[in-house]
PDB file of C-alpha atoms in Angstrom:
ATOM      1  CA  UNK A   1     -84.444  71.300  62.370  1.00  0.00           C
ATOM      2  CA  UNK A   2     -86.448  69.118  60.021  1.00  0.00           C
ATOM      3  CA  UNK A   3     -89.127  67.128  61.845  1.00  0.00           C
ATOM      4  CA  UNK A   4     -88.279  64.023  59.823  1.00  0.00           C
ATOM      5  CA  UNK A   5     -84.935  63.833  61.647  1.00  0.00           C
ATOM      6  CA  UNK A   6     -86.731  63.140  64.921  1.00  0.00           C
ATOM      7  CA  UNK A   7     -87.951  59.756  63.661  1.00  0.00           C
ATOM      8  CA  UNK A   8     -84.810  58.349  62.027  1.00  0.00           C
ATOM      9  CA  UNK A   9     -83.628  56.616  65.232  1.00  0.00           C
ATOM     10  CA  UNK A  10     -85.911  55.842  68.154  1.00  0.00           C
ATOM     11  CA  UNK A  11     -85.727  55.254  71.897  1.00  0.00           C
ATOM     12  CA  UNK A  12     -88.464  52.804  72.845  1.00  0.00           C
ATOM     13  CA  UNK A  13     -90.364  53.538  76.035  1.00  0.00           C
ATOM     14  CA  UNK A  14     -89.625  50.795  78.591  1.00  0.00           C
ATOM     15  CA  UNK A  15     -93.201  51.051  79.850  1.00  0.00           C
ATOM     16  CA  UNK A  16     -94.614  50.110  76.442  1.00  0.00           C
ATOM     17  CA  UNK A  17     -94.762  46.670  74.873  1.00  0.00           C
ATOM     18  CA  UNK A  18     -94.308  48.134  71.390  1.00  0.00           C
ATOM     19  CA  UNK A  19     -91.176  49.380  69.689  1.00  0.00           C
ATOM     20  CA  UNK A  20     -91.101  53.101  68.985  1.00  0.00           C
ATOM     21  CA  UNK A  21     -91.476  54.120  65.345  1.00  0.00           C
ATOM     22  CA  UNK A  22     -88.352  54.902  63.348  1.00  0.00           C
ATOM     23  CA  UNK A  23     -87.500  55.125  59.652  1.00  0.00           C
ATOM     24  CA  UNK A  24     -84.114  53.406  59.760  1.00  0.00           C
ATOM     25  CA  UNK A  25     -84.607  50.240  61.810  1.00  0.00           C
ATOM     26  CA  UNK A  26     -82.364  51.500  64.633  1.00  0.00           C
ATOM     27  CA  UNK A  27     -83.445  51.876  68.256  1.00  0.00           C
ATOM     28  CA  UNK A  28     -80.980  52.876  70.972  1.00  0.00           C
ATOM     29  CA  UNK A  29     -82.258  50.211  73.354  1.00  0.00           C
ATOM     30  CA  UNK A  30     -81.008  47.581  70.897  1.00  0.00           C
ATOM     31  CA  UNK A  31     -77.396  48.631  71.522  1.00  0.00           C
ATOM     32  CA  UNK A  32     -75.682  45.811  73.478  1.00  0.00           C
ATOM     33  CA  UNK A  33     -74.061  48.151  76.007  1.00  0.00           C
ATOM     34  CA  UNK A  34     -77.239  50.092  76.842  1.00  0.00           C
ATOM     35  CA  UNK A  35     -79.188  49.029  79.911  1.00  0.00           C
ATOM     36  CA  UNK A  36     -81.654  51.527  81.345  1.00  0.00           C
ATOM     37  CA  UNK A  37     -80.905  50.772  84.987  1.00  0.00           C
ATOM     38  CA  UNK A  38     -77.192  51.326  84.411  1.00  0.00           C
ATOM     39  CA  UNK A  39     -77.690  54.339  82.158  1.00  0.00           C
ATOM     40  CA  UNK A  40     -79.722  55.978  84.940  1.00  0.00           C
ATOM     41  CA  UNK A  41     -76.496  56.182  86.947  1.00  0.00           C
ATOM     42  CA  UNK A  42     -74.994  58.698  84.515  1.00  0.00           C
ATOM     43  CA  UNK A  43     -78.160  60.772  83.993  1.00  0.00           C
ATOM     44  CA  UNK A  44     -78.052  64.315  85.376  1.00  0.00           C
ATOM     45  CA  UNK A  45     -80.697  66.551  86.924  1.00  0.00           C
ATOM     46  CA  UNK A  46     -82.012  67.574  83.493  1.00  0.00           C
ATOM     47  CA  UNK A  47     -82.642  63.919  82.597  1.00  0.00           C
ATOM     48  CA  UNK A  48     -83.893  62.273  85.800  1.00  0.00           C
ATOM     49  CA  UNK A  49     -83.857  58.713  84.441  1.00  0.00           C
ATOM     50  CA  UNK A  50     -82.168  56.571  81.829  1.00  0.00           C
ATOM     51  CA  UNK A  51     -84.973  56.902  79.294  1.00  0.00           C
ATOM     52  CA  UNK A  52     -84.898  60.716  79.328  1.00  0.00           C
ATOM     53  CA  UNK A  53     -81.091  60.645  79.242  1.00  0.00           C
ATOM     54  CA  UNK A  54     -81.105  58.501  76.090  1.00  0.00           C
ATOM     55  CA  UNK A  55     -83.633  60.778  74.377  1.00  0.00           C
ATOM     56  CA  UNK A  56     -81.453  63.798  75.166  1.00  0.00           C
ATOM     57  CA  UNK A  57     -78.316  62.070  73.878  1.00  0.00           C
ATOM     58  CA  UNK A  58     -80.121  61.134  70.664  1.00  0.00           C
ATOM     59  CA  UNK A  59     -81.122  64.768  70.178  1.00  0.00           C
ATOM     60  CA  UNK A  60     -77.508  65.890  70.690  1.00  0.00           C
ATOM     61  CA  UNK A  61     -76.283  63.270  68.203  1.00  0.00           C
ATOM     62  CA  UNK A  62     -78.750  64.457  65.551  1.00  0.00           C
ATOM     63  CA  UNK A  63     -77.547  68.030  66.059  1.00  0.00           C
ATOM     64  CA  UNK A  64     -73.901  66.934  65.686  1.00  0.00           C
ATOM     65  CA  UNK A  65     -74.613  64.951  62.505  1.00  0.00           C
ATOM     66  CA  UNK A  66     -76.552  67.847  60.957  1.00  0.00           C
ATOM     67  CA  UNK A  67     -73.716  70.278  61.721  1.00  0.00           C
ATOM     68  CA  UNK A  68     -71.130  67.881  60.284  1.00  0.00           C
ATOM     69  CA  UNK A  69     -73.222  67.380  57.152  1.00  0.00           C
ATOM     70  CA  UNK A  70     -73.658  71.106  56.500  1.00  0.00           C
ATOM     71  CA  UNK A  71     -69.919  71.528  57.118  1.00  0.00           C
ATOM     72  CA  UNK A  72     -69.123  68.897  54.464  1.00  0.00           C
ATOM     73  CA  UNK A  73     -71.418  70.580  51.946  1.00  0.00           C
ATOM     74  CA  UNK A  74     -69.819  73.952  52.679  1.00  0.00           C
ATOM     75  CA  UNK A  75     -66.261  72.634  52.571  1.00  0.00           C
ATOM     76  CA  UNK A  76     -66.872  71.137  49.146  1.00  0.00           C
ATOM     77  CA  UNK A  77     -68.746  74.182  47.796  1.00  0.00           C
ATOM     78  CA  UNK A  78     -71.810  72.026  47.170  1.00  0.00           C
ATOM     79  CA  UNK A  79     -74.265  74.482  48.694  1.00  0.00           C
ATOM     80  CA  UNK A  80     -75.865  76.882  46.247  1.00  0.00           C
ATOM     81  CA  UNK A  81     -78.002  78.715  48.791  1.00  0.00           C
ATOM     82  CA  UNK A  82     -78.289  78.705  52.573  1.00  0.00           C
ATOM     83  CA  UNK A  83     -80.720  81.580  53.080  1.00  0.00           C
ATOM     84  CA  UNK A  84     -82.738  83.454  50.464  1.00  0.00           C
ATOM     85  CA  UNK A  85     -84.284  86.906  50.717  1.00  0.00           C
ATOM     86  CA  UNK A  86     -87.559  87.113  52.569  1.00  0.00           C
ATOM     87  CA  UNK A  87     -90.658  88.135  50.640  1.00  0.00           C
ATOM     88  CA  UNK A  88     -93.335  90.377  52.175  1.00  0.00           C
ATOM     89  CA  UNK A  89     -96.840  89.637  50.948  1.00  0.00           C
ATOM     90  CA  UNK A  90     -98.298  93.141  50.979  1.00  0.00           C
ATOM     91  CA  UNK A  91     -98.789  96.467  52.747  1.00  0.00           C
ATOM     92  CA  UNK A  92    -101.249  97.652  55.377  1.00  0.00           C
ATOM     93  CA  UNK A  93    -103.809 100.437  54.942  1.00  0.00           C
ATOM     94  CA  UNK A  94    -105.599 101.718  58.046  1.00  0.00           C
ATOM     95  CA  UNK A  95    -107.985 103.840  55.978  1.00  0.00           C
ATOM     96  CA  UNK A  96    -109.905 100.671  55.096  1.00  0.00           C
ATOM     97  CA  UNK A  97    -111.095  97.896  57.350  1.00  0.00           C
ATOM     98  CA  UNK A  98    -112.549  94.402  57.011  1.00  0.00           C
ATOM     99  CA  UNK A  99    -115.615  93.571  59.137  1.00  0.00           C
ATOM    100  CA  UNK A 100    -115.891  90.270  60.979  1.00  0.00           C
ATOM    101  CA  UNK A 101    -116.515  87.568  58.364  1.00  0.00           C
ATOM    102  CA  UNK A 102    -115.407  84.162  59.644  1.00  0.00           C
ATOM    103  CA  UNK A 103    -112.061  82.713  58.545  1.00  0.00           C
ATOM    104  CA  UNK A 104    -110.069  85.402  56.744  1.00  0.00           C
ATOM    105  CA  UNK A 105    -106.421  85.761  55.811  1.00  0.00           C
ATOM    106  CA  UNK A 106    -103.898  84.783  53.138  1.00  0.00           C
ATOM    107  CA  UNK A 107    -103.103  81.739  50.996  1.00  0.00           C
ATOM    108  CA  UNK A 108     -99.516  81.076  49.868  1.00  0.00           C
ATOM    109  CA  UNK A 109     -99.028  78.833  46.842  1.00  0.00           C
ATOM    110  CA  UNK A 110     -95.699  77.316  45.876  1.00  0.00           C
ATOM    111  CA  UNK A 111     -94.796  78.122  42.273  1.00  0.00           C
ATOM    112  CA  UNK A 112     -94.495  74.472  41.266  1.00  0.00           C
ATOM    113  CA  UNK A 113     -93.239  75.010  37.723  1.00  0.00           C
ATOM    114  CA  UNK A 114     -89.934  76.334  39.075  1.00  0.00           C
ATOM    115  CA  UNK A 115     -89.227  73.353  41.334  1.00  0.00           C
ATOM    116  CA  UNK A 116     -87.399  70.266  40.158  1.00  0.00           C
ATOM    117  CA  UNK A 117     -88.940  66.845  40.954  1.00  0.00           C
ATOM    118  CA  UNK A 118     -88.112  65.843  44.553  1.00  0.00           C
ATOM    119  CA  UNK A 119     -86.654  69.300  45.183  1.00  0.00           C
ATOM    120  CA  UNK A 120     -85.426  69.924  48.721  1.00  0.00           C
ATOM    121  CA  UNK A 121     -86.552  73.546  48.578  1.00  0.00           C
ATOM    122  CA  UNK A 122     -89.158  74.310  51.219  1.00  0.00           C
ATOM    123  CA  UNK A 123     -91.354  77.331  51.692  1.00  0.00           C
ATOM    124  CA  UNK A 124     -90.846  78.821  55.145  1.00  0.00           C
ATOM    125  CA  UNK A 125     -93.086  81.360  56.863  1.00  0.00           C
ATOM    126  CA  UNK A 126     -90.728  83.371  59.042  1.00  0.00           C
ATOM    127  CA  UNK A 127     -93.156  85.820  60.604  1.00  0.00           C
ATOM    128  CA  UNK A 128     -96.776  86.951  60.505  1.00  0.00           C
ATOM    129  CA  UNK A 129     -97.881  90.572  60.899  1.00  0.00           C
ATOM    130  CA  UNK A 130    -101.476  91.339  61.943  1.00  0.00           C
ATOM    131  CA  UNK A 131    -103.208  94.747  62.001  1.00  0.00           C
ATOM    132  CA  UNK A 132    -106.416  94.415  64.096  1.00  0.00           C
ATOM    133  CA  UNK A 133    -108.926  97.141  64.802  1.00  0.00           C
ATOM    134  CA  UNK A 134    -109.534  96.145  68.445  1.00  0.00           C
ATOM    135  CA  UNK A 135    -107.661  94.494  71.315  1.00  0.00           C
ATOM    136  CA  UNK A 136    -107.981  90.737  71.741  1.00  0.00           C
ATOM    137  CA  UNK A 137    -106.475  89.426  74.957  1.00  0.00           C
ATOM    138  CA  UNK A 138    -106.705  85.810  73.794  1.00  0.00           C
ATOM    139  CA  UNK A 139    -107.226  84.574  70.258  1.00  0.00           C
ATOM    140  CA  UNK A 140    -105.625  82.179  67.782  1.00  0.00           C
ATOM    141  CA  UNK A 141    -103.711  82.353  64.529  1.00  0.00           C
ATOM    142  CA  UNK A 142    -104.236  79.327  62.285  1.00  0.00           C
ATOM    143  CA  UNK A 143    -101.950  77.836  59.641  1.00  0.00           C
ATOM    144  CA  UNK A 144    -103.521  75.104  57.534  1.00  0.00           C
ATOM    145  CA  UNK A 145    -101.822  72.955  54.915  1.00  0.00           C
ATOM    146  CA  UNK A 146    -103.869  70.111  53.523  1.00  0.00           C
ATOM    147  CA  UNK A 147    -105.759  68.555  56.427  1.00  0.00           C
ATOM    148  CA  UNK A 148    -103.215  69.665  59.049  1.00  0.00           C
ATOM    149  CA  UNK A 149    -104.077  72.766  61.067  1.00  0.00           C
ATOM    150  CA  UNK A 150    -101.601  74.332  63.493  1.00  0.00           C
ATOM    151  CA  UNK A 151    -102.870  76.733  66.126  1.00  0.00           C
ATOM    152  CA  UNK A 152    -100.819  79.592  67.588  1.00  0.00           C
ATOM    153  CA  UNK A 153    -102.312  81.319  70.668  1.00  0.00           C
ATOM    154  CA  UNK A 154    -101.700  85.070  70.384  1.00  0.00           C
ATOM    155  CA  UNK A 155    -102.610  88.401  71.950  1.00  0.00           C
ATOM    156  CA  UNK A 156    -103.583  91.288  69.648  1.00  0.00           C
ATOM    157  CA  UNK A 157    -103.277  95.008  70.351  1.00  0.00           C
ATOM    158  CA  UNK A 158    -105.778  97.038  68.368  1.00  0.00           C
ATOM    159  CA  UNK A 159    -104.589  99.827  66.078  1.00  0.00           C
ATOM    160  CA  UNK A 160    -101.039  98.466  65.998  1.00  0.00           C
ATOM    161  CA  UNK A 161     -99.168  96.065  63.740  1.00  0.00           C
ATOM    162  CA  UNK A 162     -98.551  92.929  65.809  1.00  0.00           C
ATOM    163  CA  UNK A 163     -95.621  90.789  64.638  1.00  0.00           C
ATOM    164  CA  UNK A 164     -95.096  87.127  65.537  1.00  0.00           C
ATOM    165  CA  UNK A 165     -92.110  84.931  64.700  1.00  0.00           C
ATOM    166  CA  UNK A 166     -93.492  81.619  63.424  1.00  0.00           C
ATOM    167  CA  UNK A 167     -90.762  79.761  61.498  1.00  0.00           C
ATOM    168  CA  UNK A 168     -93.282  77.412  59.920  1.00  0.00           C
ATOM    169  CA  UNK A 169     -91.822  75.058  57.300  1.00  0.00           C
ATOM    170  CA  UNK A 170     -94.151  73.710  54.653  1.00  0.00           C
ATOM    171  CA  UNK A 171     -94.778  69.990  54.341  1.00  0.00           C
ATOM    172  CA  UNK A 172     -95.567  68.984  50.771  1.00  0.00           C
ATOM    173  CA  UNK A 173     -96.981  71.102  47.981  1.00  0.00           C
ATOM    174  CA  UNK A 174    -100.476  71.966  49.222  1.00  0.00           C
ATOM    175  CA  UNK A 175    -101.351  75.678  49.517  1.00  0.00           C
ATOM    176  CA  UNK A 176    -100.810  77.190  52.964  1.00  0.00           C
ATOM    177  CA  UNK A 177    -103.739  79.098  54.483  1.00  0.00           C
ATOM    178  CA  UNK A 178    -102.903  81.607  57.231  1.00  0.00           C
ATOM    179  CA  UNK A 179    -105.994  83.080  58.857  1.00  0.00           C
ATOM    180  CA  UNK A 180    -107.825  84.486  61.862  1.00  0.00           C
ATOM    181  CA  UNK A 181    -111.401  83.729  62.899  1.00  0.00           C
ATOM    182  CA  UNK A 182    -113.947  86.506  63.445  1.00  0.00           C
ATOM    183  CA  UNK A 183    -111.449  89.335  63.925  1.00  0.00           C
ATOM    184  CA  UNK A 184    -112.054  92.816  62.506  1.00  0.00           C
ATOM    185  CA  UNK A 185    -108.876  94.040  60.815  1.00  0.00           C
ATOM    186  CA  UNK A 186    -107.551  96.877  58.749  1.00  0.00           C
ATOM    187  CA  UNK A 187    -106.817  96.230  55.096  1.00  0.00           C
ATOM    188  CA  UNK A 188    -103.652  94.568  53.824  1.00  0.00           C
ATOM    189  CA  UNK A 189    -103.260  95.023  50.089  1.00  0.00           C
ATOM    190  CA  UNK A 190    -101.479  92.012  48.613  1.00  0.00           C
ATOM    191  CA  UNK A 191     -98.568  92.944  46.356  1.00  0.00           C
ATOM    192  CA  UNK A 192     -96.917  89.521  46.006  1.00  0.00           C
ATOM    193  CA  UNK A 193     -99.138  88.135  43.277  1.00  0.00           C
ATOM    194  CA  UNK A 194     -97.492  86.895  40.083  1.00  0.00           C
ATOM    195  CA  UNK A 195     -94.302  88.774  40.966  1.00  0.00           C
ATOM    196  CA  UNK A 196     -92.693  89.723  44.278  1.00  0.00           C
ATOM    197  CA  UNK A 197     -89.572  91.614  45.383  1.00  0.00           C
ATOM    198  CA  UNK A 198     -88.956  92.874  41.862  1.00  0.00           C
ATOM    199  CA  UNK A 199     -89.026  89.356  40.411  1.00  0.00           C
ATOM    200  CA  UNK A 200     -91.523  88.571  37.650  1.00  0.00           C
ATOM    201  CA  UNK A 201     -92.640  85.868  38.002  1.00  0.00           C
ATOM    202  CA  UNK A 202     -91.671  85.063  41.562  1.00  0.00           C
ATOM    203  CA  UNK A 203     -90.154  81.581  41.500  1.00  0.00           C
ATOM    204  CA  UNK A 204     -90.793  80.925  45.197  1.00  0.00           C
ATOM    205  CA  UNK A 205     -94.520  81.398  45.519  1.00  0.00           C
ATOM    206  CA  UNK A 206     -97.471  83.730  45.122  1.00  0.00           C
ATOM    207  CA  UNK A 207    -100.298  84.778  47.421  1.00  0.00           C
ATOM    208  CA  UNK A 208    -104.018  85.360  47.322  1.00  0.00           C
ATOM    209  CA  UNK A 209    -106.571  86.414  49.869  1.00  0.00           C
ATOM    210  CA  UNK A 210    -108.417  83.694  51.778  1.00  0.00           C
ATOM    211  CA  UNK A 211    -112.012  83.932  52.985  1.00  0.00           C
ATOM    212  CA  UNK A 212    -113.933  80.974  54.382  1.00  0.00           C
ATOM    213  CA  UNK A 213    -112.291  78.419  52.119  1.00  0.00           C
ATOM    214  CA  UNK A 214    -112.230  80.568  48.976  1.00  0.00           C
ATOM    215  CA  UNK A 215    -109.194  82.289  47.448  1.00  0.00           C
ATOM    216  CA  UNK A 216    -109.746  85.888  46.379  1.00  0.00           C
ATOM    217  CA  UNK A 217    -107.574  88.580  44.814  1.00  0.00           C
ATOM    218  CA  UNK A 218    -105.540  91.303  46.507  1.00  0.00           C
ATOM    219  CA  UNK A 219    -107.044  91.533  50.015  1.00  0.00           C
ATOM    220  CA  UNK A 220    -105.134  89.887  52.869  1.00  0.00           C
ATOM    221  CA  UNK A 221    -107.621  90.728  55.654  1.00  0.00           C
ATOM    222  CA  UNK A 222    -105.206  92.431  58.022  1.00  0.00           C
ATOM    223  CA  UNK A 223    -102.441  89.841  57.624  1.00  0.00           C
ATOM    224  CA  UNK A 224     -99.034  90.147  56.004  1.00  0.00           C
ATOM    225  CA  UNK A 225     -96.416  87.421  55.924  1.00  0.00           C
ATOM    226  CA  UNK A 226     -92.641  87.267  55.518  1.00  0.00           C
ATOM    227  CA  UNK A 227     -91.714  84.057  53.707  1.00  0.00           C
ATOM    228  CA  UNK A 228     -88.949  82.538  51.606  1.00  0.00           C
ATOM    229  CA  UNK A 229     -88.079  79.355  49.742  1.00  0.00           C
ATOM    230  CA  UNK A 230     -84.866  77.867  51.078  1.00  0.00           C
ATOM    231  CA  UNK A 231     -82.941  74.702  50.408  1.00  0.00           C
ATOM    232  CA  UNK A 232     -83.630  72.311  53.281  1.00  0.00           C
ATOM    233  CA  UNK A 233     -80.322  70.479  53.338  1.00  0.00           C
ATOM    234  CA  UNK A 234     -81.264  68.620  56.516  1.00  0.00           C
ATOM    235  CA  UNK A 235     -84.020  66.809  54.626  1.00  0.00           C
ATOM    236  CA  UNK A 236     -81.329  65.099  52.532  1.00  0.00           C
ATOM    237  CA  UNK A 237     -80.347  63.229  55.686  1.00  0.00           C
ATOM    238  CA  UNK A 238     -83.909  61.924  56.010  1.00  0.00           C
ATOM    239  CA  UNK A 239     -83.827  60.737  52.408  1.00  0.00           C
ATOM    240  CA  UNK A 240     -80.947  58.374  53.210  1.00  0.00           C
ATOM    241  CA  UNK A 241     -82.191  57.209  56.617  1.00  0.00           C
ATOM    242  CA  UNK A 242     -82.047  53.493  55.786  1.00  0.00           C
ATOM    243  CA  UNK A 243     -78.939  53.442  53.631  1.00  0.00           C
ATOM    244  CA  UNK A 244     -76.603  55.565  55.767  1.00  0.00           C
ATOM    245  CA  UNK A 245     -77.958  58.164  58.134  1.00  0.00           C
ATOM    246  CA  UNK A 246     -79.864  55.947  60.571  1.00  0.00           C
ATOM    247  CA  UNK A 247     -76.713  53.984  61.300  1.00  0.00           C
ATOM    248  CA  UNK A 248     -74.662  57.188  61.537  1.00  0.00           C
ATOM    249  CA  UNK A 249     -76.983  58.741  64.142  1.00  0.00           C
ATOM    250  CA  UNK A 250     -77.240  55.423  66.008  1.00  0.00           C
ATOM    251  CA  UNK A 251     -73.443  55.112  66.222  1.00  0.00           C
ATOM    252  CA  UNK A 252     -72.959  58.785  67.104  1.00  0.00           C
ATOM    253  CA  UNK A 253     -75.470  58.448  69.958  1.00  0.00           C
ATOM    254  CA  UNK A 254     -73.734  55.347  71.300  1.00  0.00           C
ATOM    255  CA  UNK A 255     -70.309  56.991  71.099  1.00  0.00           C
ATOM    256  CA  UNK A 256     -71.571  60.056  72.963  1.00  0.00           C
ATOM    257  CA  UNK A 257     -73.223  57.922  75.658  1.00  0.00           C
ATOM    258  CA  UNK A 258     -70.040  55.916  76.183  1.00  0.00           C
ATOM    259  CA  UNK A 259     -68.070  59.159  76.429  1.00  0.00           C
ATOM    260  CA  UNK A 260     -70.518  60.443  79.048  1.00  0.00           C
ATOM    261  CA  UNK A 261     -69.924  57.255  81.025  1.00  0.00           C
ATOM    262  CA  UNK A 262     -66.145  57.658  80.827  1.00  0.00           C
ATOM    263  CA  UNK A 263     -66.323  61.332  81.848  1.00  0.00           C
ATOM    264  CA  UNK A 264     -68.595  60.662  84.826  1.00  0.00           C
ATOM    265  CA  UNK A 265     -66.916  60.789  88.249  1.00  0.00           C
ATOM    266  CA  UNK A 266     -69.726  59.335  90.351  1.00  0.00           C
ATOM    267  CA  UNK A 267     -68.800  56.518  92.686  1.00  0.00           C
ATOM    268  CA  UNK A 268     -71.073  53.735  91.472  1.00  0.00           C
ATOM    269  CA  UNK A 269     -70.320  50.194  90.388  1.00  0.00           C
ATOM    270  CA  UNK A 270     -71.352  50.951  86.805  1.00  0.00           C
ATOM    271  CA  UNK A 271     -68.995  53.942  86.583  1.00  0.00           C
ATOM    272  CA  UNK A 272     -66.010  52.458  88.418  1.00  0.00           C
ATOM    273  CA  UNK A 273     -65.994  48.890  87.142  1.00  0.00           C
ATOM    274  CA  UNK A 274     -65.719  48.041  83.487  1.00  0.00           C
ATOM    275  CA  UNK A 275     -64.058  51.347  82.569  1.00  0.00           C
ATOM    276  CA  UNK A 276     -61.389  49.589  80.517  1.00  0.00           C
ATOM    277  CA  UNK A 277     -64.025  47.699  78.539  1.00  0.00           C
ATOM    278  CA  UNK A 278     -66.019  50.928  78.058  1.00  0.00           C
ATOM    279  CA  UNK A 279     -62.893  52.652  76.713  1.00  0.00           C
ATOM    280  CA  UNK A 280     -62.290  49.870  74.187  1.00  0.00           C
ATOM    281  CA  UNK A 281     -65.941  49.824  73.151  1.00  0.00           C
ATOM    282  CA  UNK A 282     -65.983  53.603  72.751  1.00  0.00           C
ATOM    283  CA  UNK A 283     -62.999  53.440  70.414  1.00  0.00           C
ATOM    284  CA  UNK A 284     -64.636  50.643  68.413  1.00  0.00           C
ATOM    285  CA  UNK A 285     -67.940  52.520  68.035  1.00  0.00           C
ATOM    286  CA  UNK A 286     -66.127  55.761  67.132  1.00  0.00           C
ATOM    287  CA  UNK A 287     -64.164  53.961  64.414  1.00  0.00           C
ATOM    288  CA  UNK A 288     -67.318  52.393  62.993  1.00  0.00           C
ATOM    289  CA  UNK A 289     -68.993  55.808  63.039  1.00  0.00           C
ATOM    290  CA  UNK A 290     -66.112  57.407  61.124  1.00  0.00           C
ATOM    291  CA  UNK A 291     -66.038  54.603  58.555  1.00  0.00           C
ATOM    292  CA  UNK A 292     -69.795  54.845  57.963  1.00  0.00           C
ATOM    293  CA  UNK A 293     -69.702  58.635  57.825  1.00  0.00           C
ATOM    294  CA  UNK A 294     -66.824  58.693  55.342  1.00  0.00           C
ATOM    295  CA  UNK A 295     -68.549  56.115  53.156  1.00  0.00           C
ATOM    296  CA  UNK A 296     -71.676  58.294  53.143  1.00  0.00           C
ATOM    297  CA  UNK A 297     -69.750  61.452  52.284  1.00  0.00           C
ATOM    298  CA  UNK A 298     -67.803  59.763  49.489  1.00  0.00           C
ATOM    299  CA  UNK A 299     -71.089  58.638  47.917  1.00  0.00           C
ATOM    300  CA  UNK A 300     -72.599  62.147  47.909  1.00  0.00           C
ATOM    301  CA  UNK A 301     -71.724  63.045  44.282  1.00  0.00           C
ATOM    302  CA  UNK A 302     -73.894  60.161  43.068  1.00  0.00           C
ATOM    303  CA  UNK A 303     -76.615  60.650  45.680  1.00  0.00           C
ATOM    304  CA  UNK A 304     -77.063  64.363  45.004  1.00  0.00           C
ATOM    305  CA  UNK A 305     -76.974  64.338  41.223  1.00  0.00           C
ATOM    306  CA  UNK A 306     -80.710  65.131  40.949  1.00  0.00           C
ATOM    307  CA  UNK A 307     -80.676  68.112  43.328  1.00  0.00           C
ATOM    308  CA  UNK A 308     -79.129  70.711  41.041  1.00  0.00           C
ATOM    309  CA  UNK A 309     -81.413  73.527  42.214  1.00  0.00           C
ATOM    310  CA  UNK A 310     -79.792  73.336  45.655  1.00  0.00           C
ATOM    311  CA  UNK A 311     -76.543  71.442  45.007  1.00  0.00           C
ATOM    312  CA  UNK A 312     -73.590  72.433  42.851  1.00  0.00           C
ATOM    313  CA  UNK A 313     -73.322  69.143  40.991  1.00  0.00           C
ATOM    314  CA  UNK A 314     -70.188  70.196  39.090  1.00  0.00           C
ATOM    315  CA  UNK A 315     -68.122  69.375  42.150  1.00  0.00           C
ATOM    316  CA  UNK A 316     -66.576  65.913  41.943  1.00  0.00           C
ATOM    317  CA  UNK A 317     -63.951  65.777  44.648  1.00  0.00           C
ATOM    318  CA  UNK A 318     -65.339  65.294  48.134  1.00  0.00           C
ATOM    319  CA  UNK A 319     -63.398  66.187  51.287  1.00  0.00           C
ATOM    320  CA  UNK A 320     -64.562  64.455  54.459  1.00  0.00           C
ATOM    321  CA  UNK A 321     -64.381  66.188  57.829  1.00  0.00           C
ATOM    322  CA  UNK A 322     -64.525  63.370  60.385  1.00  0.00           C
TER     323      UNK A 322
END
């Protein structure tokens, strides 16, 4: 799930004097029916207090909205591509080895000339394969894009190809450096240069070797990567956080929380009393959610007109699913 979705609607921490950051202007604690002391009465063992319960319900609401959105795109044949073929950067050769030499690995560059402005295509690293000479009980794999470095603790078995599922999604257009530090490896000859997977040129991206901040040709220093460029349809929801999606997630969260209250069979004053009012409020919030959702879906042909590399813009009739 796109990380930008996590910040569309917030749940402010009751122990803080500041509102939590969000991109839509909606915070669940602003809902008139939400009171943390009362909400705590419907929290379960997985969410020991009202605050954790609200965060969990927000996460569930985001998941529901994403699934509904993808369903709408599918129903209307708007999706041009869900998953593309994975590209392997090269091939290993254990007849050659690379001595310890600092930060060594691979750089992946997006092929910018094949991306439309504001394209929702994102480069994803699915897995990383490493062919070390020796065992390393504890070491780290690094992925750097711009000034952001992510660290993945790993264990390496010498003389074998070690494979790790990463599922790293690029942020922005900066090159992605994938490297180890001070690890002796066997050679990995890079084959995904100008062209990859029989495509010349490769419209997703191309790779080079990486050694201590410098890009070099053809040697991947014991690392191979499986990557692809896929349409990130979830990021479209982030694009319309203020105009539609923030309100949609806010209303969906409230509707789900009210439903949890109505389904709860605990004997507490909050659960027993006010059930009729909660039922009426739930219906009202559900109706507002459906109206907002349908308005959003009906506006999609105009909103998506500039995303032709991932959206079939020839479709004009939109079918809603809520």
